[in-house]
Tab-separated table of C-alpha atoms and ligand atoms in Angstrom:
chain	number	residue	atom	x	y	z
A	251	MET	CA	21.019	28.423	112.458
A	252	ALA	CA	18.114	30.358	113.933
A	253	ALA	CA	18.335	34.128	113.915
A	254	ILE	CA	19.570	35.988	117.005
A	255	LEU	CA	17.829	39.128	118.205
A	256	ILE	CA	19.616	41.696	120.340
A	257	LYS	CA	16.954	43.977	121.778
A	258	ASN	CA	16.702	47.159	123.844
A	259	ILE	CA	20.141	48.433	122.737
A	260	ARG	CA	20.549	51.876	124.279
A	261	LEU	CA	22.658	53.082	121.315
A	262	LEU	CA	23.704	51.157	118.225
A	263	VAL	CA	26.880	52.948	117.180
A	264	ASN	CA	28.220	53.477	113.660
A	265	THR	CA	25.378	52.452	111.365
A	266	PRO	CA	26.208	54.326	108.127
A	267	ALA	CA	23.986	54.142	105.062
A	268	GLU	CA	27.031	53.982	102.804
A	269	ASN	CA	30.262	51.985	103.203
A	270	MET	CA	32.823	54.722	102.681
A	271	LEU	CA	36.227	55.932	103.839
A	272	LEU	CA	35.867	59.129	105.876
A	273	ARG	CA	38.132	62.123	105.361
A	274	GLY	CA	38.475	65.493	107.058
A	275	SER	CA	35.267	66.796	108.627
A	276	GLN	CA	33.372	63.604	107.664
A	277	LEU	CA	35.151	61.881	110.561
A	278	ALA	CA	33.089	63.822	113.093
A	279	THR	CA	29.783	62.323	111.924
A	280	LEU	CA	28.924	59.080	113.645
A	281	PRO	CA	25.559	57.631	112.582
A	282	CYS	CA	23.779	55.832	115.443
A	283	ILE	CA	20.353	54.344	116.253
A	284	GLU	CA	18.902	54.997	119.707
A	285	ASN	CA	16.841	52.342	121.497
A	286	ALA	CA	17.617	49.830	118.781
A	287	TYR	CA	17.482	46.164	117.874
A	288	LEU	CA	19.920	44.113	115.807
A	289	VAL	CA	19.362	40.786	114.024
A	290	LEU	CA	22.178	38.312	113.327
A	291	GLU	CA	22.210	35.156	111.219
A	292	ASP	CA	25.127	32.811	110.574
A	293	GLY	CA	27.567	35.269	112.125
A	294	LEU	CA	26.425	38.174	109.959
A	295	ILE	CA	24.321	41.264	110.571
A	296	THR	CA	20.982	40.811	108.791
A	297	GLY	CA	18.701	43.429	110.284
A	298	MET	CA	18.496	46.491	112.522
A	299	GLY	CA	16.193	49.305	113.442
A	300	GLU	CA	14.407	51.091	116.253
A	301	MET	CA	12.725	48.961	118.942
A	302	LYS	CA	9.364	50.533	118.197
A	303	GLU	CA	9.473	49.038	114.677
A	304	LEU	CA	9.867	45.515	116.037
A	305	VAL	CA	6.607	43.569	116.354
A	306	ASN	CA	6.233	40.304	118.224
A	307	PRO	CA	9.979	39.800	118.656
A	308	GLU	CA	10.303	36.548	120.659
A	309	LYS	CA	8.268	34.510	118.153
A	310	GLN	CA	10.585	34.816	115.183
A	311	PHE	CA	13.989	34.379	116.831
A	312	GLY	CA	15.964	31.456	118.223
A	313	THR	CA	17.922	33.477	120.770
A	314	VAL	CA	17.073	36.839	122.282
A	315	THR	CA	19.708	38.882	124.108
A	316	ASP	CA	18.664	41.893	126.151
A	317	ALA	CA	21.113	44.805	125.897
A	318	THR	CA	19.241	47.256	128.123
A	319	GLY	CA	21.514	50.170	129.076
A	320	GLN	CA	24.306	49.033	126.750
A	321	PHE	CA	26.052	50.684	123.828
A	322	LEU	CA	26.919	48.380	120.915
A	323	LEU	CA	29.896	49.292	118.749
A	324	PRO	CA	31.562	47.540	115.825
A	325	CYS	CA	34.791	45.868	116.980
A	326	TRP	CA	38.037	47.787	116.547
A	327	CYS	CA	39.954	47.279	113.290
A	328	ASP	CA	43.636	47.469	114.245
A	329	SER	CA	45.340	48.022	110.898
A	330	HIS	CA	48.998	48.114	112.066
A	331	THR	CA	50.632	45.558	114.388
A	332	HIS	CA	53.779	43.472	114.723
A	333	LEU	CA	52.211	40.946	117.081
A	334	VAL	CA	54.232	37.924	116.016
A	335	PHE	CA	57.450	38.132	118.032
A	336	ALA	CA	59.534	35.723	120.054
A	337	ARG	CA	60.149	37.639	123.261
A	338	SER	CA	59.310	40.891	125.037
A	339	ARG	CA	62.070	43.545	125.519
A	340	GLU	CA	61.501	45.060	128.936
A	341	GLU	CA	65.264	45.259	129.593
A	342	GLU	CA	65.377	47.992	126.918
A	343	PHE	CA	62.468	49.673	128.657
A	344	ILE	CA	64.549	49.837	131.865
A	345	ASP	CA	67.545	51.186	129.892
A	346	LYS	CA	65.287	53.857	128.410
A	347	ILE	CA	64.073	54.856	131.880
A	348	LYS	CA	67.728	55.199	132.907
A	349	GLY	CA	68.159	57.633	130.033
A	350	LEU	CA	69.784	55.583	127.266
A	351	SER	CA	68.927	56.745	123.762
A	352	TYR	CA	67.498	54.594	120.962
A	353	ALA	CA	70.971	54.600	119.330
A	354	GLU	CA	72.716	53.550	122.571
A	355	ILE	CA	70.213	50.741	123.073
A	356	ALA	CA	70.750	49.585	119.482
A	357	ALA	CA	74.537	49.672	120.048
A	358	LYS	CA	74.052	47.322	123.053
A	359	GLY	CA	72.358	44.839	120.705
A	360	GLY	CA	68.828	46.099	121.341
A	361	GLY	CA	66.066	47.202	119.002
A	362	ILE	CA	64.707	45.368	115.984
A	363	LEU	CA	67.914	43.291	115.670
A	364	ASN	CA	67.394	42.041	119.227
A	365	SER	CA	63.943	40.763	118.243
A	366	ALA	CA	65.406	39.255	115.051
A	367	LEU	CA	67.959	37.281	117.067
A	368	LYS	CA	65.261	35.919	119.382
A	369	LEU	CA	63.055	35.057	116.422
A	370	GLN	CA	65.789	32.984	114.822
A	371	GLU	CA	65.841	30.712	117.891
A	372	ALA	CA	62.044	30.338	118.144
A	373	THR	CA	60.172	27.463	116.522
A	374	PRO	CA	57.086	28.129	114.387
A	375	SER	CA	54.857	26.555	117.026
A	376	GLN	CA	56.331	28.746	119.798
A	377	LEU	CA	55.705	31.802	117.628
A	378	PHE	CA	52.196	30.628	116.789
A	379	ASN	CA	51.285	29.930	120.423
A	380	SER	CA	52.518	33.252	121.780
A	381	ALA	CA	50.846	35.199	118.942
A	382	TRP	CA	47.635	33.216	119.504
A	383	LYS	CA	47.604	34.375	123.158
A	384	ARG	CA	48.046	37.978	122.006
A	385	LEU	CA	45.139	37.574	119.575
A	386	GLU	CA	42.974	36.267	122.422
A	387	GLU	CA	44.050	39.181	124.572
A	388	ILE	CA	43.249	41.846	121.949
A	389	SER	CA	39.921	40.260	121.067
A	390	GLN	CA	38.918	40.538	124.758
A	391	THR	CA	39.620	44.272	124.497
A	392	GLY	CA	37.364	44.552	121.457
A	393	THR	CA	39.572	44.064	118.412
A	394	GLY	CA	37.830	42.070	115.681
A	395	ALA	CA	40.184	42.629	112.746
A	396	VAL	CA	43.950	42.943	112.821
A	397	GLU	CA	46.831	43.418	110.415
A	398	ILE	CA	50.081	41.626	111.325
A	399	LYS	CA	53.533	42.341	109.872
A	400	SER	CA	56.645	40.240	109.447
A	401	GLY	CA	59.958	42.083	109.847
A	402	TYR	CA	61.726	40.315	112.711
A	403	GLY	CA	63.085	37.599	110.415
A	404	LEU	CA	65.412	39.651	108.203
A	405	THR	CA	66.649	36.490	106.458
A	406	VAL	CA	64.844	34.506	103.771
A	407	GLU	CA	64.065	31.686	106.248
A	408	GLY	CA	63.174	34.071	109.088
A	409	GLU	CA	60.759	36.193	107.061
A	410	LEU	CA	59.091	33.124	105.546
A	411	LYS	CA	58.818	31.544	109.009
A	412	MET	CA	56.991	34.636	110.305
A	413	LEU	CA	54.684	34.901	107.299
A	414	ARG	CA	53.781	31.205	107.474
A	415	VAL	CA	52.903	31.659	111.156
A	416	ILE	CA	50.668	34.613	110.216
A	417	LYS	CA	49.053	32.475	107.493
A	418	LYS	CA	48.261	29.783	110.051
A	419	LEU	CA	46.835	32.390	112.447
A	420	LYS	CA	44.611	33.560	109.578
A	421	GLU	CA	43.377	30.019	109.005
A	422	LYS	CA	42.711	29.187	112.666
A	423	SER	CA	41.588	32.439	114.277
A	424	PRO	CA	37.984	33.699	114.178
A	425	LEU	CA	39.373	37.227	113.823
A	426	ILE	CA	39.808	38.898	110.424
A	427	ILE	CA	43.572	38.927	109.765
A	428	ARG	CA	45.636	40.607	107.049
A	429	SER	CA	49.316	39.878	106.509
A	430	THR	CA	52.045	42.364	105.587
A	431	PHE	CA	55.574	41.581	104.421
A	432	LEU	CA	58.043	43.912	106.188
A	433	GLY	CA	61.372	42.382	105.159
A	434	ALA	CA	62.636	45.975	104.883
A	435	HIS	CA	62.305	46.678	108.629
A	436	THR	CA	66.042	47.227	109.126
A	437	TYR	CA	69.303	46.007	107.616
A	438	PRO	CA	70.495	42.742	109.183
A	439	LEU	CA	74.075	42.777	110.520
A	440	ALA	CA	75.327	40.654	107.611
A	441	TYR	CA	74.288	43.456	105.210
A	442	LYS	CA	75.326	46.394	107.417
A	443	ASP	CA	77.663	47.697	104.717
A	444	ASN	CA	75.824	46.281	101.715
A	445	HIS	CA	72.373	47.820	101.667
A	446	GLN	CA	71.730	47.102	97.994
A	447	GLY	CA	72.644	43.457	98.641
A	448	TYR	CA	69.823	43.198	101.211
A	449	ILE	CA	67.347	45.007	98.949
A	450	ASP	CA	68.246	42.538	96.189
A	451	LEU	CA	67.694	39.656	98.615
A	452	ILE	CA	64.212	41.008	99.410
A	453	ILE	CA	63.328	41.458	95.753
A	454	ARG	CA	64.932	38.346	94.271
A	455	GLU	CA	64.740	35.754	97.066
A	456	MET	CA	61.915	36.706	99.426
A	457	LEU	CA	59.210	38.267	97.245
A	458	PRO	CA	58.924	35.457	94.658
A	459	VAL	CA	58.286	32.827	97.378
A	460	ILE	CA	55.855	35.138	99.194
A	461	ALA	CA	53.886	35.644	95.975
A	462	ARG	CA	53.974	31.933	95.086
A	463	GLU	CA	52.755	30.803	98.519
A	464	LYS	CA	50.344	33.781	98.857
A	465	LEU	CA	51.923	34.681	102.186
A	466	ALA	CA	51.128	38.410	102.256
A	467	ASP	CA	48.406	40.883	101.354
A	468	PHE	CA	50.575	43.993	101.638
A	469	ILE	CA	54.190	45.175	101.545
A	470	ASP	CA	55.744	47.562	104.073
A	471	VAL	CA	59.104	49.386	104.379
A	472	PHE	CA	60.504	51.291	107.367
A	473	CYS	CA	61.199	54.524	105.468
A	474	GLU	CA	63.401	56.370	107.950
A	475	THR	CA	66.763	58.102	108.235
A	476	GLY	CA	69.336	55.377	108.944
A	477	PHE	CA	66.961	52.662	107.719
A	478	PHE	CA	65.463	52.747	104.184
A	479	SER	CA	65.501	55.942	102.110
A	480	ALA	CA	62.501	57.154	100.102
A	481	ALA	CA	64.175	55.924	96.882
A	482	GLU	CA	64.853	52.477	98.396
A	483	THR	CA	61.278	52.385	99.711
A	484	MET	CA	59.976	53.034	96.186
A	485	GLU	CA	62.197	50.348	94.689
A	486	ILE	CA	61.091	47.693	97.196
A	487	CYS	CA	57.400	48.633	97.049
A	488	LYS	CA	57.350	48.631	93.248
A	489	ALA	CA	58.745	45.088	93.249
A	490	GLY	CA	56.002	44.065	95.688
A	491	MET	CA	53.307	45.850	93.684
A	492	ALA	CA	54.345	43.983	90.551
A	493	LEU	CA	53.401	40.821	92.479
A	494	GLY	CA	50.069	42.224	93.681
A	495	LEU	CA	51.074	43.520	97.125
A	496	LYS	CA	49.775	47.004	97.935
A	497	PRO	CA	52.129	49.175	100.015
A	498	LYS	CA	51.481	50.224	103.614
A	499	ILE	CA	54.528	52.218	104.670
A	500	HIS	CA	56.191	53.194	107.972
A	501	ALA	CA	56.642	56.912	107.269
A	502	ASN	CA	57.647	60.127	109.044
A	503	GLN	CA	58.152	58.537	112.463
A	504	LEU	CA	61.474	59.971	113.664
A	505	HIS	CA	62.396	62.299	110.785
A	506	LEU	CA	60.954	63.967	107.677
A	507	SER	CA	61.911	60.877	105.730
A	508	GLY	CA	59.975	61.587	102.528
A	509	GLY	CA	57.976	58.448	103.315
A	510	THR	CA	54.594	60.155	103.092
A	511	GLN	CA	55.320	61.593	99.645
A	512	ALA	CA	56.781	58.261	98.483
A	513	GLY	CA	53.635	56.477	99.700
A	514	VAL	CA	51.366	58.969	97.951
A	515	GLU	CA	53.337	58.635	94.716
A	516	LEU	CA	53.041	54.852	94.893
A	517	GLY	CA	49.302	55.012	95.635
A	518	ALA	CA	49.942	53.250	98.963
A	519	LEU	CA	46.949	52.028	100.928
A	520	SER	CA	48.335	53.796	104.009
A	521	VAL	CA	51.296	55.678	105.418
A	522	ASP	CA	51.698	54.971	109.104
A	523	HIS	CA	53.155	56.732	112.203
A	524	LEU	CA	53.343	60.410	111.032
A	525	GLU	CA	54.813	61.821	114.275
A	526	THR	CA	57.110	64.107	112.240
A	527	MET	CA	55.104	65.970	109.610
A	528	ASP	CA	55.595	69.296	107.828
A	529	ASP	CA	53.152	71.240	105.639
A	530	ALA	CA	54.384	69.607	102.437
A	531	ALA	CA	53.811	66.087	103.818
A	532	ILE	CA	50.349	67.023	105.142
A	533	ARG	CA	49.338	68.646	101.830
A	534	SER	CA	50.567	65.676	99.847
A	535	LEU	CA	48.571	63.235	102.004
A	536	ALA	CA	45.438	65.404	101.904
A	537	GLY	CA	45.473	65.445	98.113
A	538	SER	CA	45.702	61.658	97.827
A	539	SER	CA	43.650	58.521	98.371
A	540	THR	CA	46.263	57.183	100.835
A	541	ILE	CA	45.130	56.789	104.464
A	542	GLY	CA	47.257	58.304	107.248
A	543	THR	CA	47.413	55.830	110.133
A	544	LEU	CA	48.281	57.373	113.491
A	545	LEU	CA	49.941	55.275	116.205
A	546	PRO	CA	49.689	57.337	119.401
A	547	THR	CA	50.791	54.598	121.817
A	548	ALA	CA	54.144	54.372	119.956
A	549	ALA	CA	54.609	58.145	120.326
A	550	PHE	CA	53.686	57.830	124.023
A	551	PHE	CA	56.050	54.925	124.693
A	552	LEU	CA	58.989	56.605	122.919
A	553	ARG	CA	58.187	59.997	124.490
A	554	MET	CA	57.775	61.574	121.055
A	555	PRO	CA	55.439	64.407	120.143
A	556	PHE	CA	52.028	63.029	119.246
A	557	GLN	CA	50.792	62.935	115.650
A	558	PRO	CA	49.182	66.198	114.412
A	559	ALA	CA	45.693	64.729	114.094
A	560	ARG	CA	43.881	68.084	114.075
A	561	GLN	CA	46.026	69.491	111.278
A	562	LEU	CA	45.583	66.310	109.259
A	563	ILE	CA	41.807	66.356	109.714
A	564	GLU	CA	41.580	70.086	108.945
A	565	ALA	CA	43.611	69.536	105.759
A	566	GLY	CA	41.039	66.906	104.685
A	567	CYS	CA	43.101	63.722	105.182
A	568	ALA	CA	41.537	60.291	105.712
A	569	ILE	CA	42.990	59.075	108.996
A	570	ALA	CA	42.901	55.801	110.916
A	571	ILE	CA	44.257	54.942	114.360
A	572	ALA	CA	46.070	51.687	115.204
A	573	SER	CA	48.087	50.150	118.052
A	574	ASP	CA	51.451	49.307	116.408
A	575	TYR	CA	51.525	46.401	118.931
A	576	ASN	CA	55.235	45.409	119.038
A	577	PRO	CA	57.868	44.653	121.688
A	578	GLY	CA	60.010	47.751	121.023
A	579	SER	CA	57.793	50.803	120.752
A	580	SER	CA	54.241	49.815	121.710
A	581	PRO	CA	53.973	46.699	123.879
A	582	SER	CA	50.190	47.024	124.009
A	583	GLY	CA	47.494	46.093	121.524
A	584	ASN	CA	44.687	47.652	123.530
A	585	MET	CA	42.732	49.817	121.085
A	586	ASN	CA	40.706	51.378	123.922
A	587	LEU	CA	43.914	52.929	125.197
A	588	VAL	CA	44.836	54.023	121.650
A	589	ALA	CA	41.396	55.654	121.401
A	590	ALA	CA	41.656	57.409	124.787
A	591	MET	CA	45.123	58.693	123.914
A	592	SER	CA	43.817	59.952	120.579
A	593	CYS	CA	41.222	62.060	122.421
A	594	ILE	CA	43.480	63.203	125.238
A	595	GLN	CA	46.753	63.849	123.410
A	596	MET	CA	45.767	64.357	119.763
A	597	LYS	CA	42.571	66.312	120.541
A	598	MET	CA	40.345	64.057	118.481
A	599	GLN	CA	36.629	64.001	119.310
A	600	PRO	CA	35.162	60.662	120.500
A	601	GLU	CA	33.168	60.368	117.227
A	602	GLU	CA	36.349	60.899	115.178
A	603	VAL	CA	38.208	58.326	117.241
A	604	ILE	CA	35.490	55.701	116.787
A	605	ASN	CA	35.404	56.260	113.024
A	606	ALA	CA	39.213	56.237	112.775
A	607	GLY	CA	39.489	52.976	114.748
A	608	THR	CA	36.603	51.160	113.050
A	609	ILE	CA	35.566	52.029	109.488
A	610	ASN	CA	38.755	53.851	108.458
A	611	GLY	CA	40.869	51.161	110.136
A	612	ALA	CA	38.934	48.578	108.114
A	613	PHE	CA	39.682	50.476	104.887
A	614	ALA	CA	43.376	50.698	105.902
A	615	MET	CA	43.552	46.882	105.858
A	616	GLU	CA	41.023	46.219	103.071
A	617	ALA	CA	38.551	44.635	105.475
A	618	GLU	CA	35.788	47.204	104.886
A	619	LYS	CA	33.473	44.703	103.169
A	620	GLU	CA	33.393	42.548	106.311
A	621	ALA	CA	34.073	44.893	109.207
A	622	GLY	CA	34.341	48.441	110.515
A	623	SER	CA	30.685	49.412	110.918
A	624	ILE	CA	27.267	48.002	111.722
A	625	MET	CA	25.807	47.347	108.270
A	626	ILE	CA	23.724	44.546	106.821
A	627	GLY	CA	25.995	41.854	105.382
A	628	LYS	CA	29.003	42.649	107.577
A	629	LYS	CA	30.285	40.288	110.266
A	630	ALA	CA	28.658	40.408	113.681
A	631	ASN	CA	31.878	41.533	115.415
A	632	LEU	CA	30.559	43.688	118.224
A	633	ILE	CA	31.537	45.367	121.470
A	634	PHE	CA	28.866	45.408	124.216
A	635	THR	CA	29.738	48.126	126.736
A	636	LYS	CA	28.984	48.183	130.430
A	637	PRO	CA	26.224	50.695	131.265
A	638	VAL	CA	28.375	53.840	130.899
A	639	PRO	CA	26.800	57.331	131.065
A	640	SER	CA	27.818	58.395	127.528
A	641	LEU	CA	29.976	57.497	124.519
A	642	ALA	CA	32.551	60.115	125.531
A	643	TYR	CA	32.903	58.364	128.916
A	644	LEU	CA	34.555	55.388	127.174
A	645	PHE	CA	37.655	57.497	126.459
A	646	TYR	CA	37.356	60.030	129.306
A	647	ALA	CA	37.590	57.341	132.009
A	648	PHE	CA	40.727	55.923	130.392
A	649	GLY	CA	42.549	52.849	131.640
A	650	ASN	CA	39.410	51.126	132.950
A	651	SER	CA	37.656	48.472	130.924
A	652	HIS	CA	34.195	49.538	129.838
A	653	ILE	CA	33.595	46.381	127.828
A	654	ASP	CA	30.999	43.962	129.151
A	655	LYS	CA	31.407	41.370	126.395
A	656	VAL	CA	32.705	40.964	122.857
A	657	MET	CA	31.025	39.080	120.034
A	658	ILE	CA	32.977	37.647	117.088
A	659	ASN	CA	31.102	36.125	114.141
A	660	GLY	CA	27.871	36.250	116.143
A	661	GLU	CA	29.266	34.394	119.166
A	662	PHE	CA	30.286	35.773	122.549
A	663	ILE	CA	33.954	35.038	123.249
B	774	NIG	O1	56.473	50.517	114.190
B	774	NIG	N1	59.274	51.748	113.506
B	774	NIG	C1	59.639	50.607	113.242
B	774	NIG	N2	59.110	49.486	113.705
B	774	NIG	C2	58.361	49.349	114.896
B	774	NIG	C3	59.244	49.163	116.089
B	774	NIG	C4	59.888	47.875	116.030
B	774	NIG	C5	60.719	47.477	117.214
B	774	NIG	O2	61.366	48.302	117.897
B	774	NIG	O3	60.725	46.268	117.434
B	774	NIG	C6	57.366	50.479	115.030
B	774	NIG	O4	57.413	51.318	115.926
B	775	FE	FE1	55.078	49.600	113.194
């Protein structure tokens, strides 16, 4: 295939010299090239530089795209979603508006168990088709890489059904997809009074098949009061790690669950949520190689305090931002909204938000070799903005789409 030239780019955003995870104050540095060109071949980035360095452009290239006035960013890397689910749950949303608590909604048959019931009735092709639509939707809003969790199965068959759907999405979708086994999302009703029985089922019945069929890249546990304790989280993650699955843990969402410290002790790739943090949890994360993934749209939707991004950054943590796209606590996978909320509510600077949602997000799902920044050899997964006045405007004028077009593997979608 002939090379593609994109010329006259007003600002080529996130062009680091080194492919590295950013922590603390490093997040504020966003390398860019002004008035730039970019060369793509076979879906990959093969060249870049300033326009003035480009001689005789039209001669050497098959296709030339003019990006006058446009910013080009690497696509978002959304490292935490639950986007395979059978049905939305807006009736719970209405109950919440009326003032019902999470516990009252769960007592009415709502919550994760509600999604599990719906999932049981759905066929693999129904699950595949609805998830496919969500992938199309998020790619239009600039997501080029996405992690997807199981966790609405909660039986051997249900969890395997979800993971096989994710595997098929991986095979068919042009997006970069990573798969996470979240059998320990909650206790199914049948094991309400036999927690160890369910943990044994995860370890003895689910994990061996998942490893054999290579159905997951990572293992996750909802480490939370009333769900899985820190000790149970460690037990489940260690069993997964023995089979090659790195942990990515739901931690410190509703309570000081000990999830962050458990994740750090395990050497988890990431600990995610972090709405409820104290000094000990922040210190422990800062002194580790584990990434803290912040999910501001989940905090927003549940009317929780937002994650303490500034304290985490000041302590020197490596942080990522992600959507948590799921029917219960974040029914949106729009990373532009996640980014705007990170600026507005968590007081992150636009540069920090872009780094947290691109390169650090890529590291949080082990996609950093292919995605997360504009570097030679990485995939040409790019956001072309409309002619906005500045980078900050993308998040300041929240709720409007500033994306002109999105490119995945070198092709406009
Ligand atoms: O990440 N916290 C646990 N799991 C999801 C919510 C799942 C649901 O309510 O369906 C989350 O917020
Ligand atoms: Fe989640």
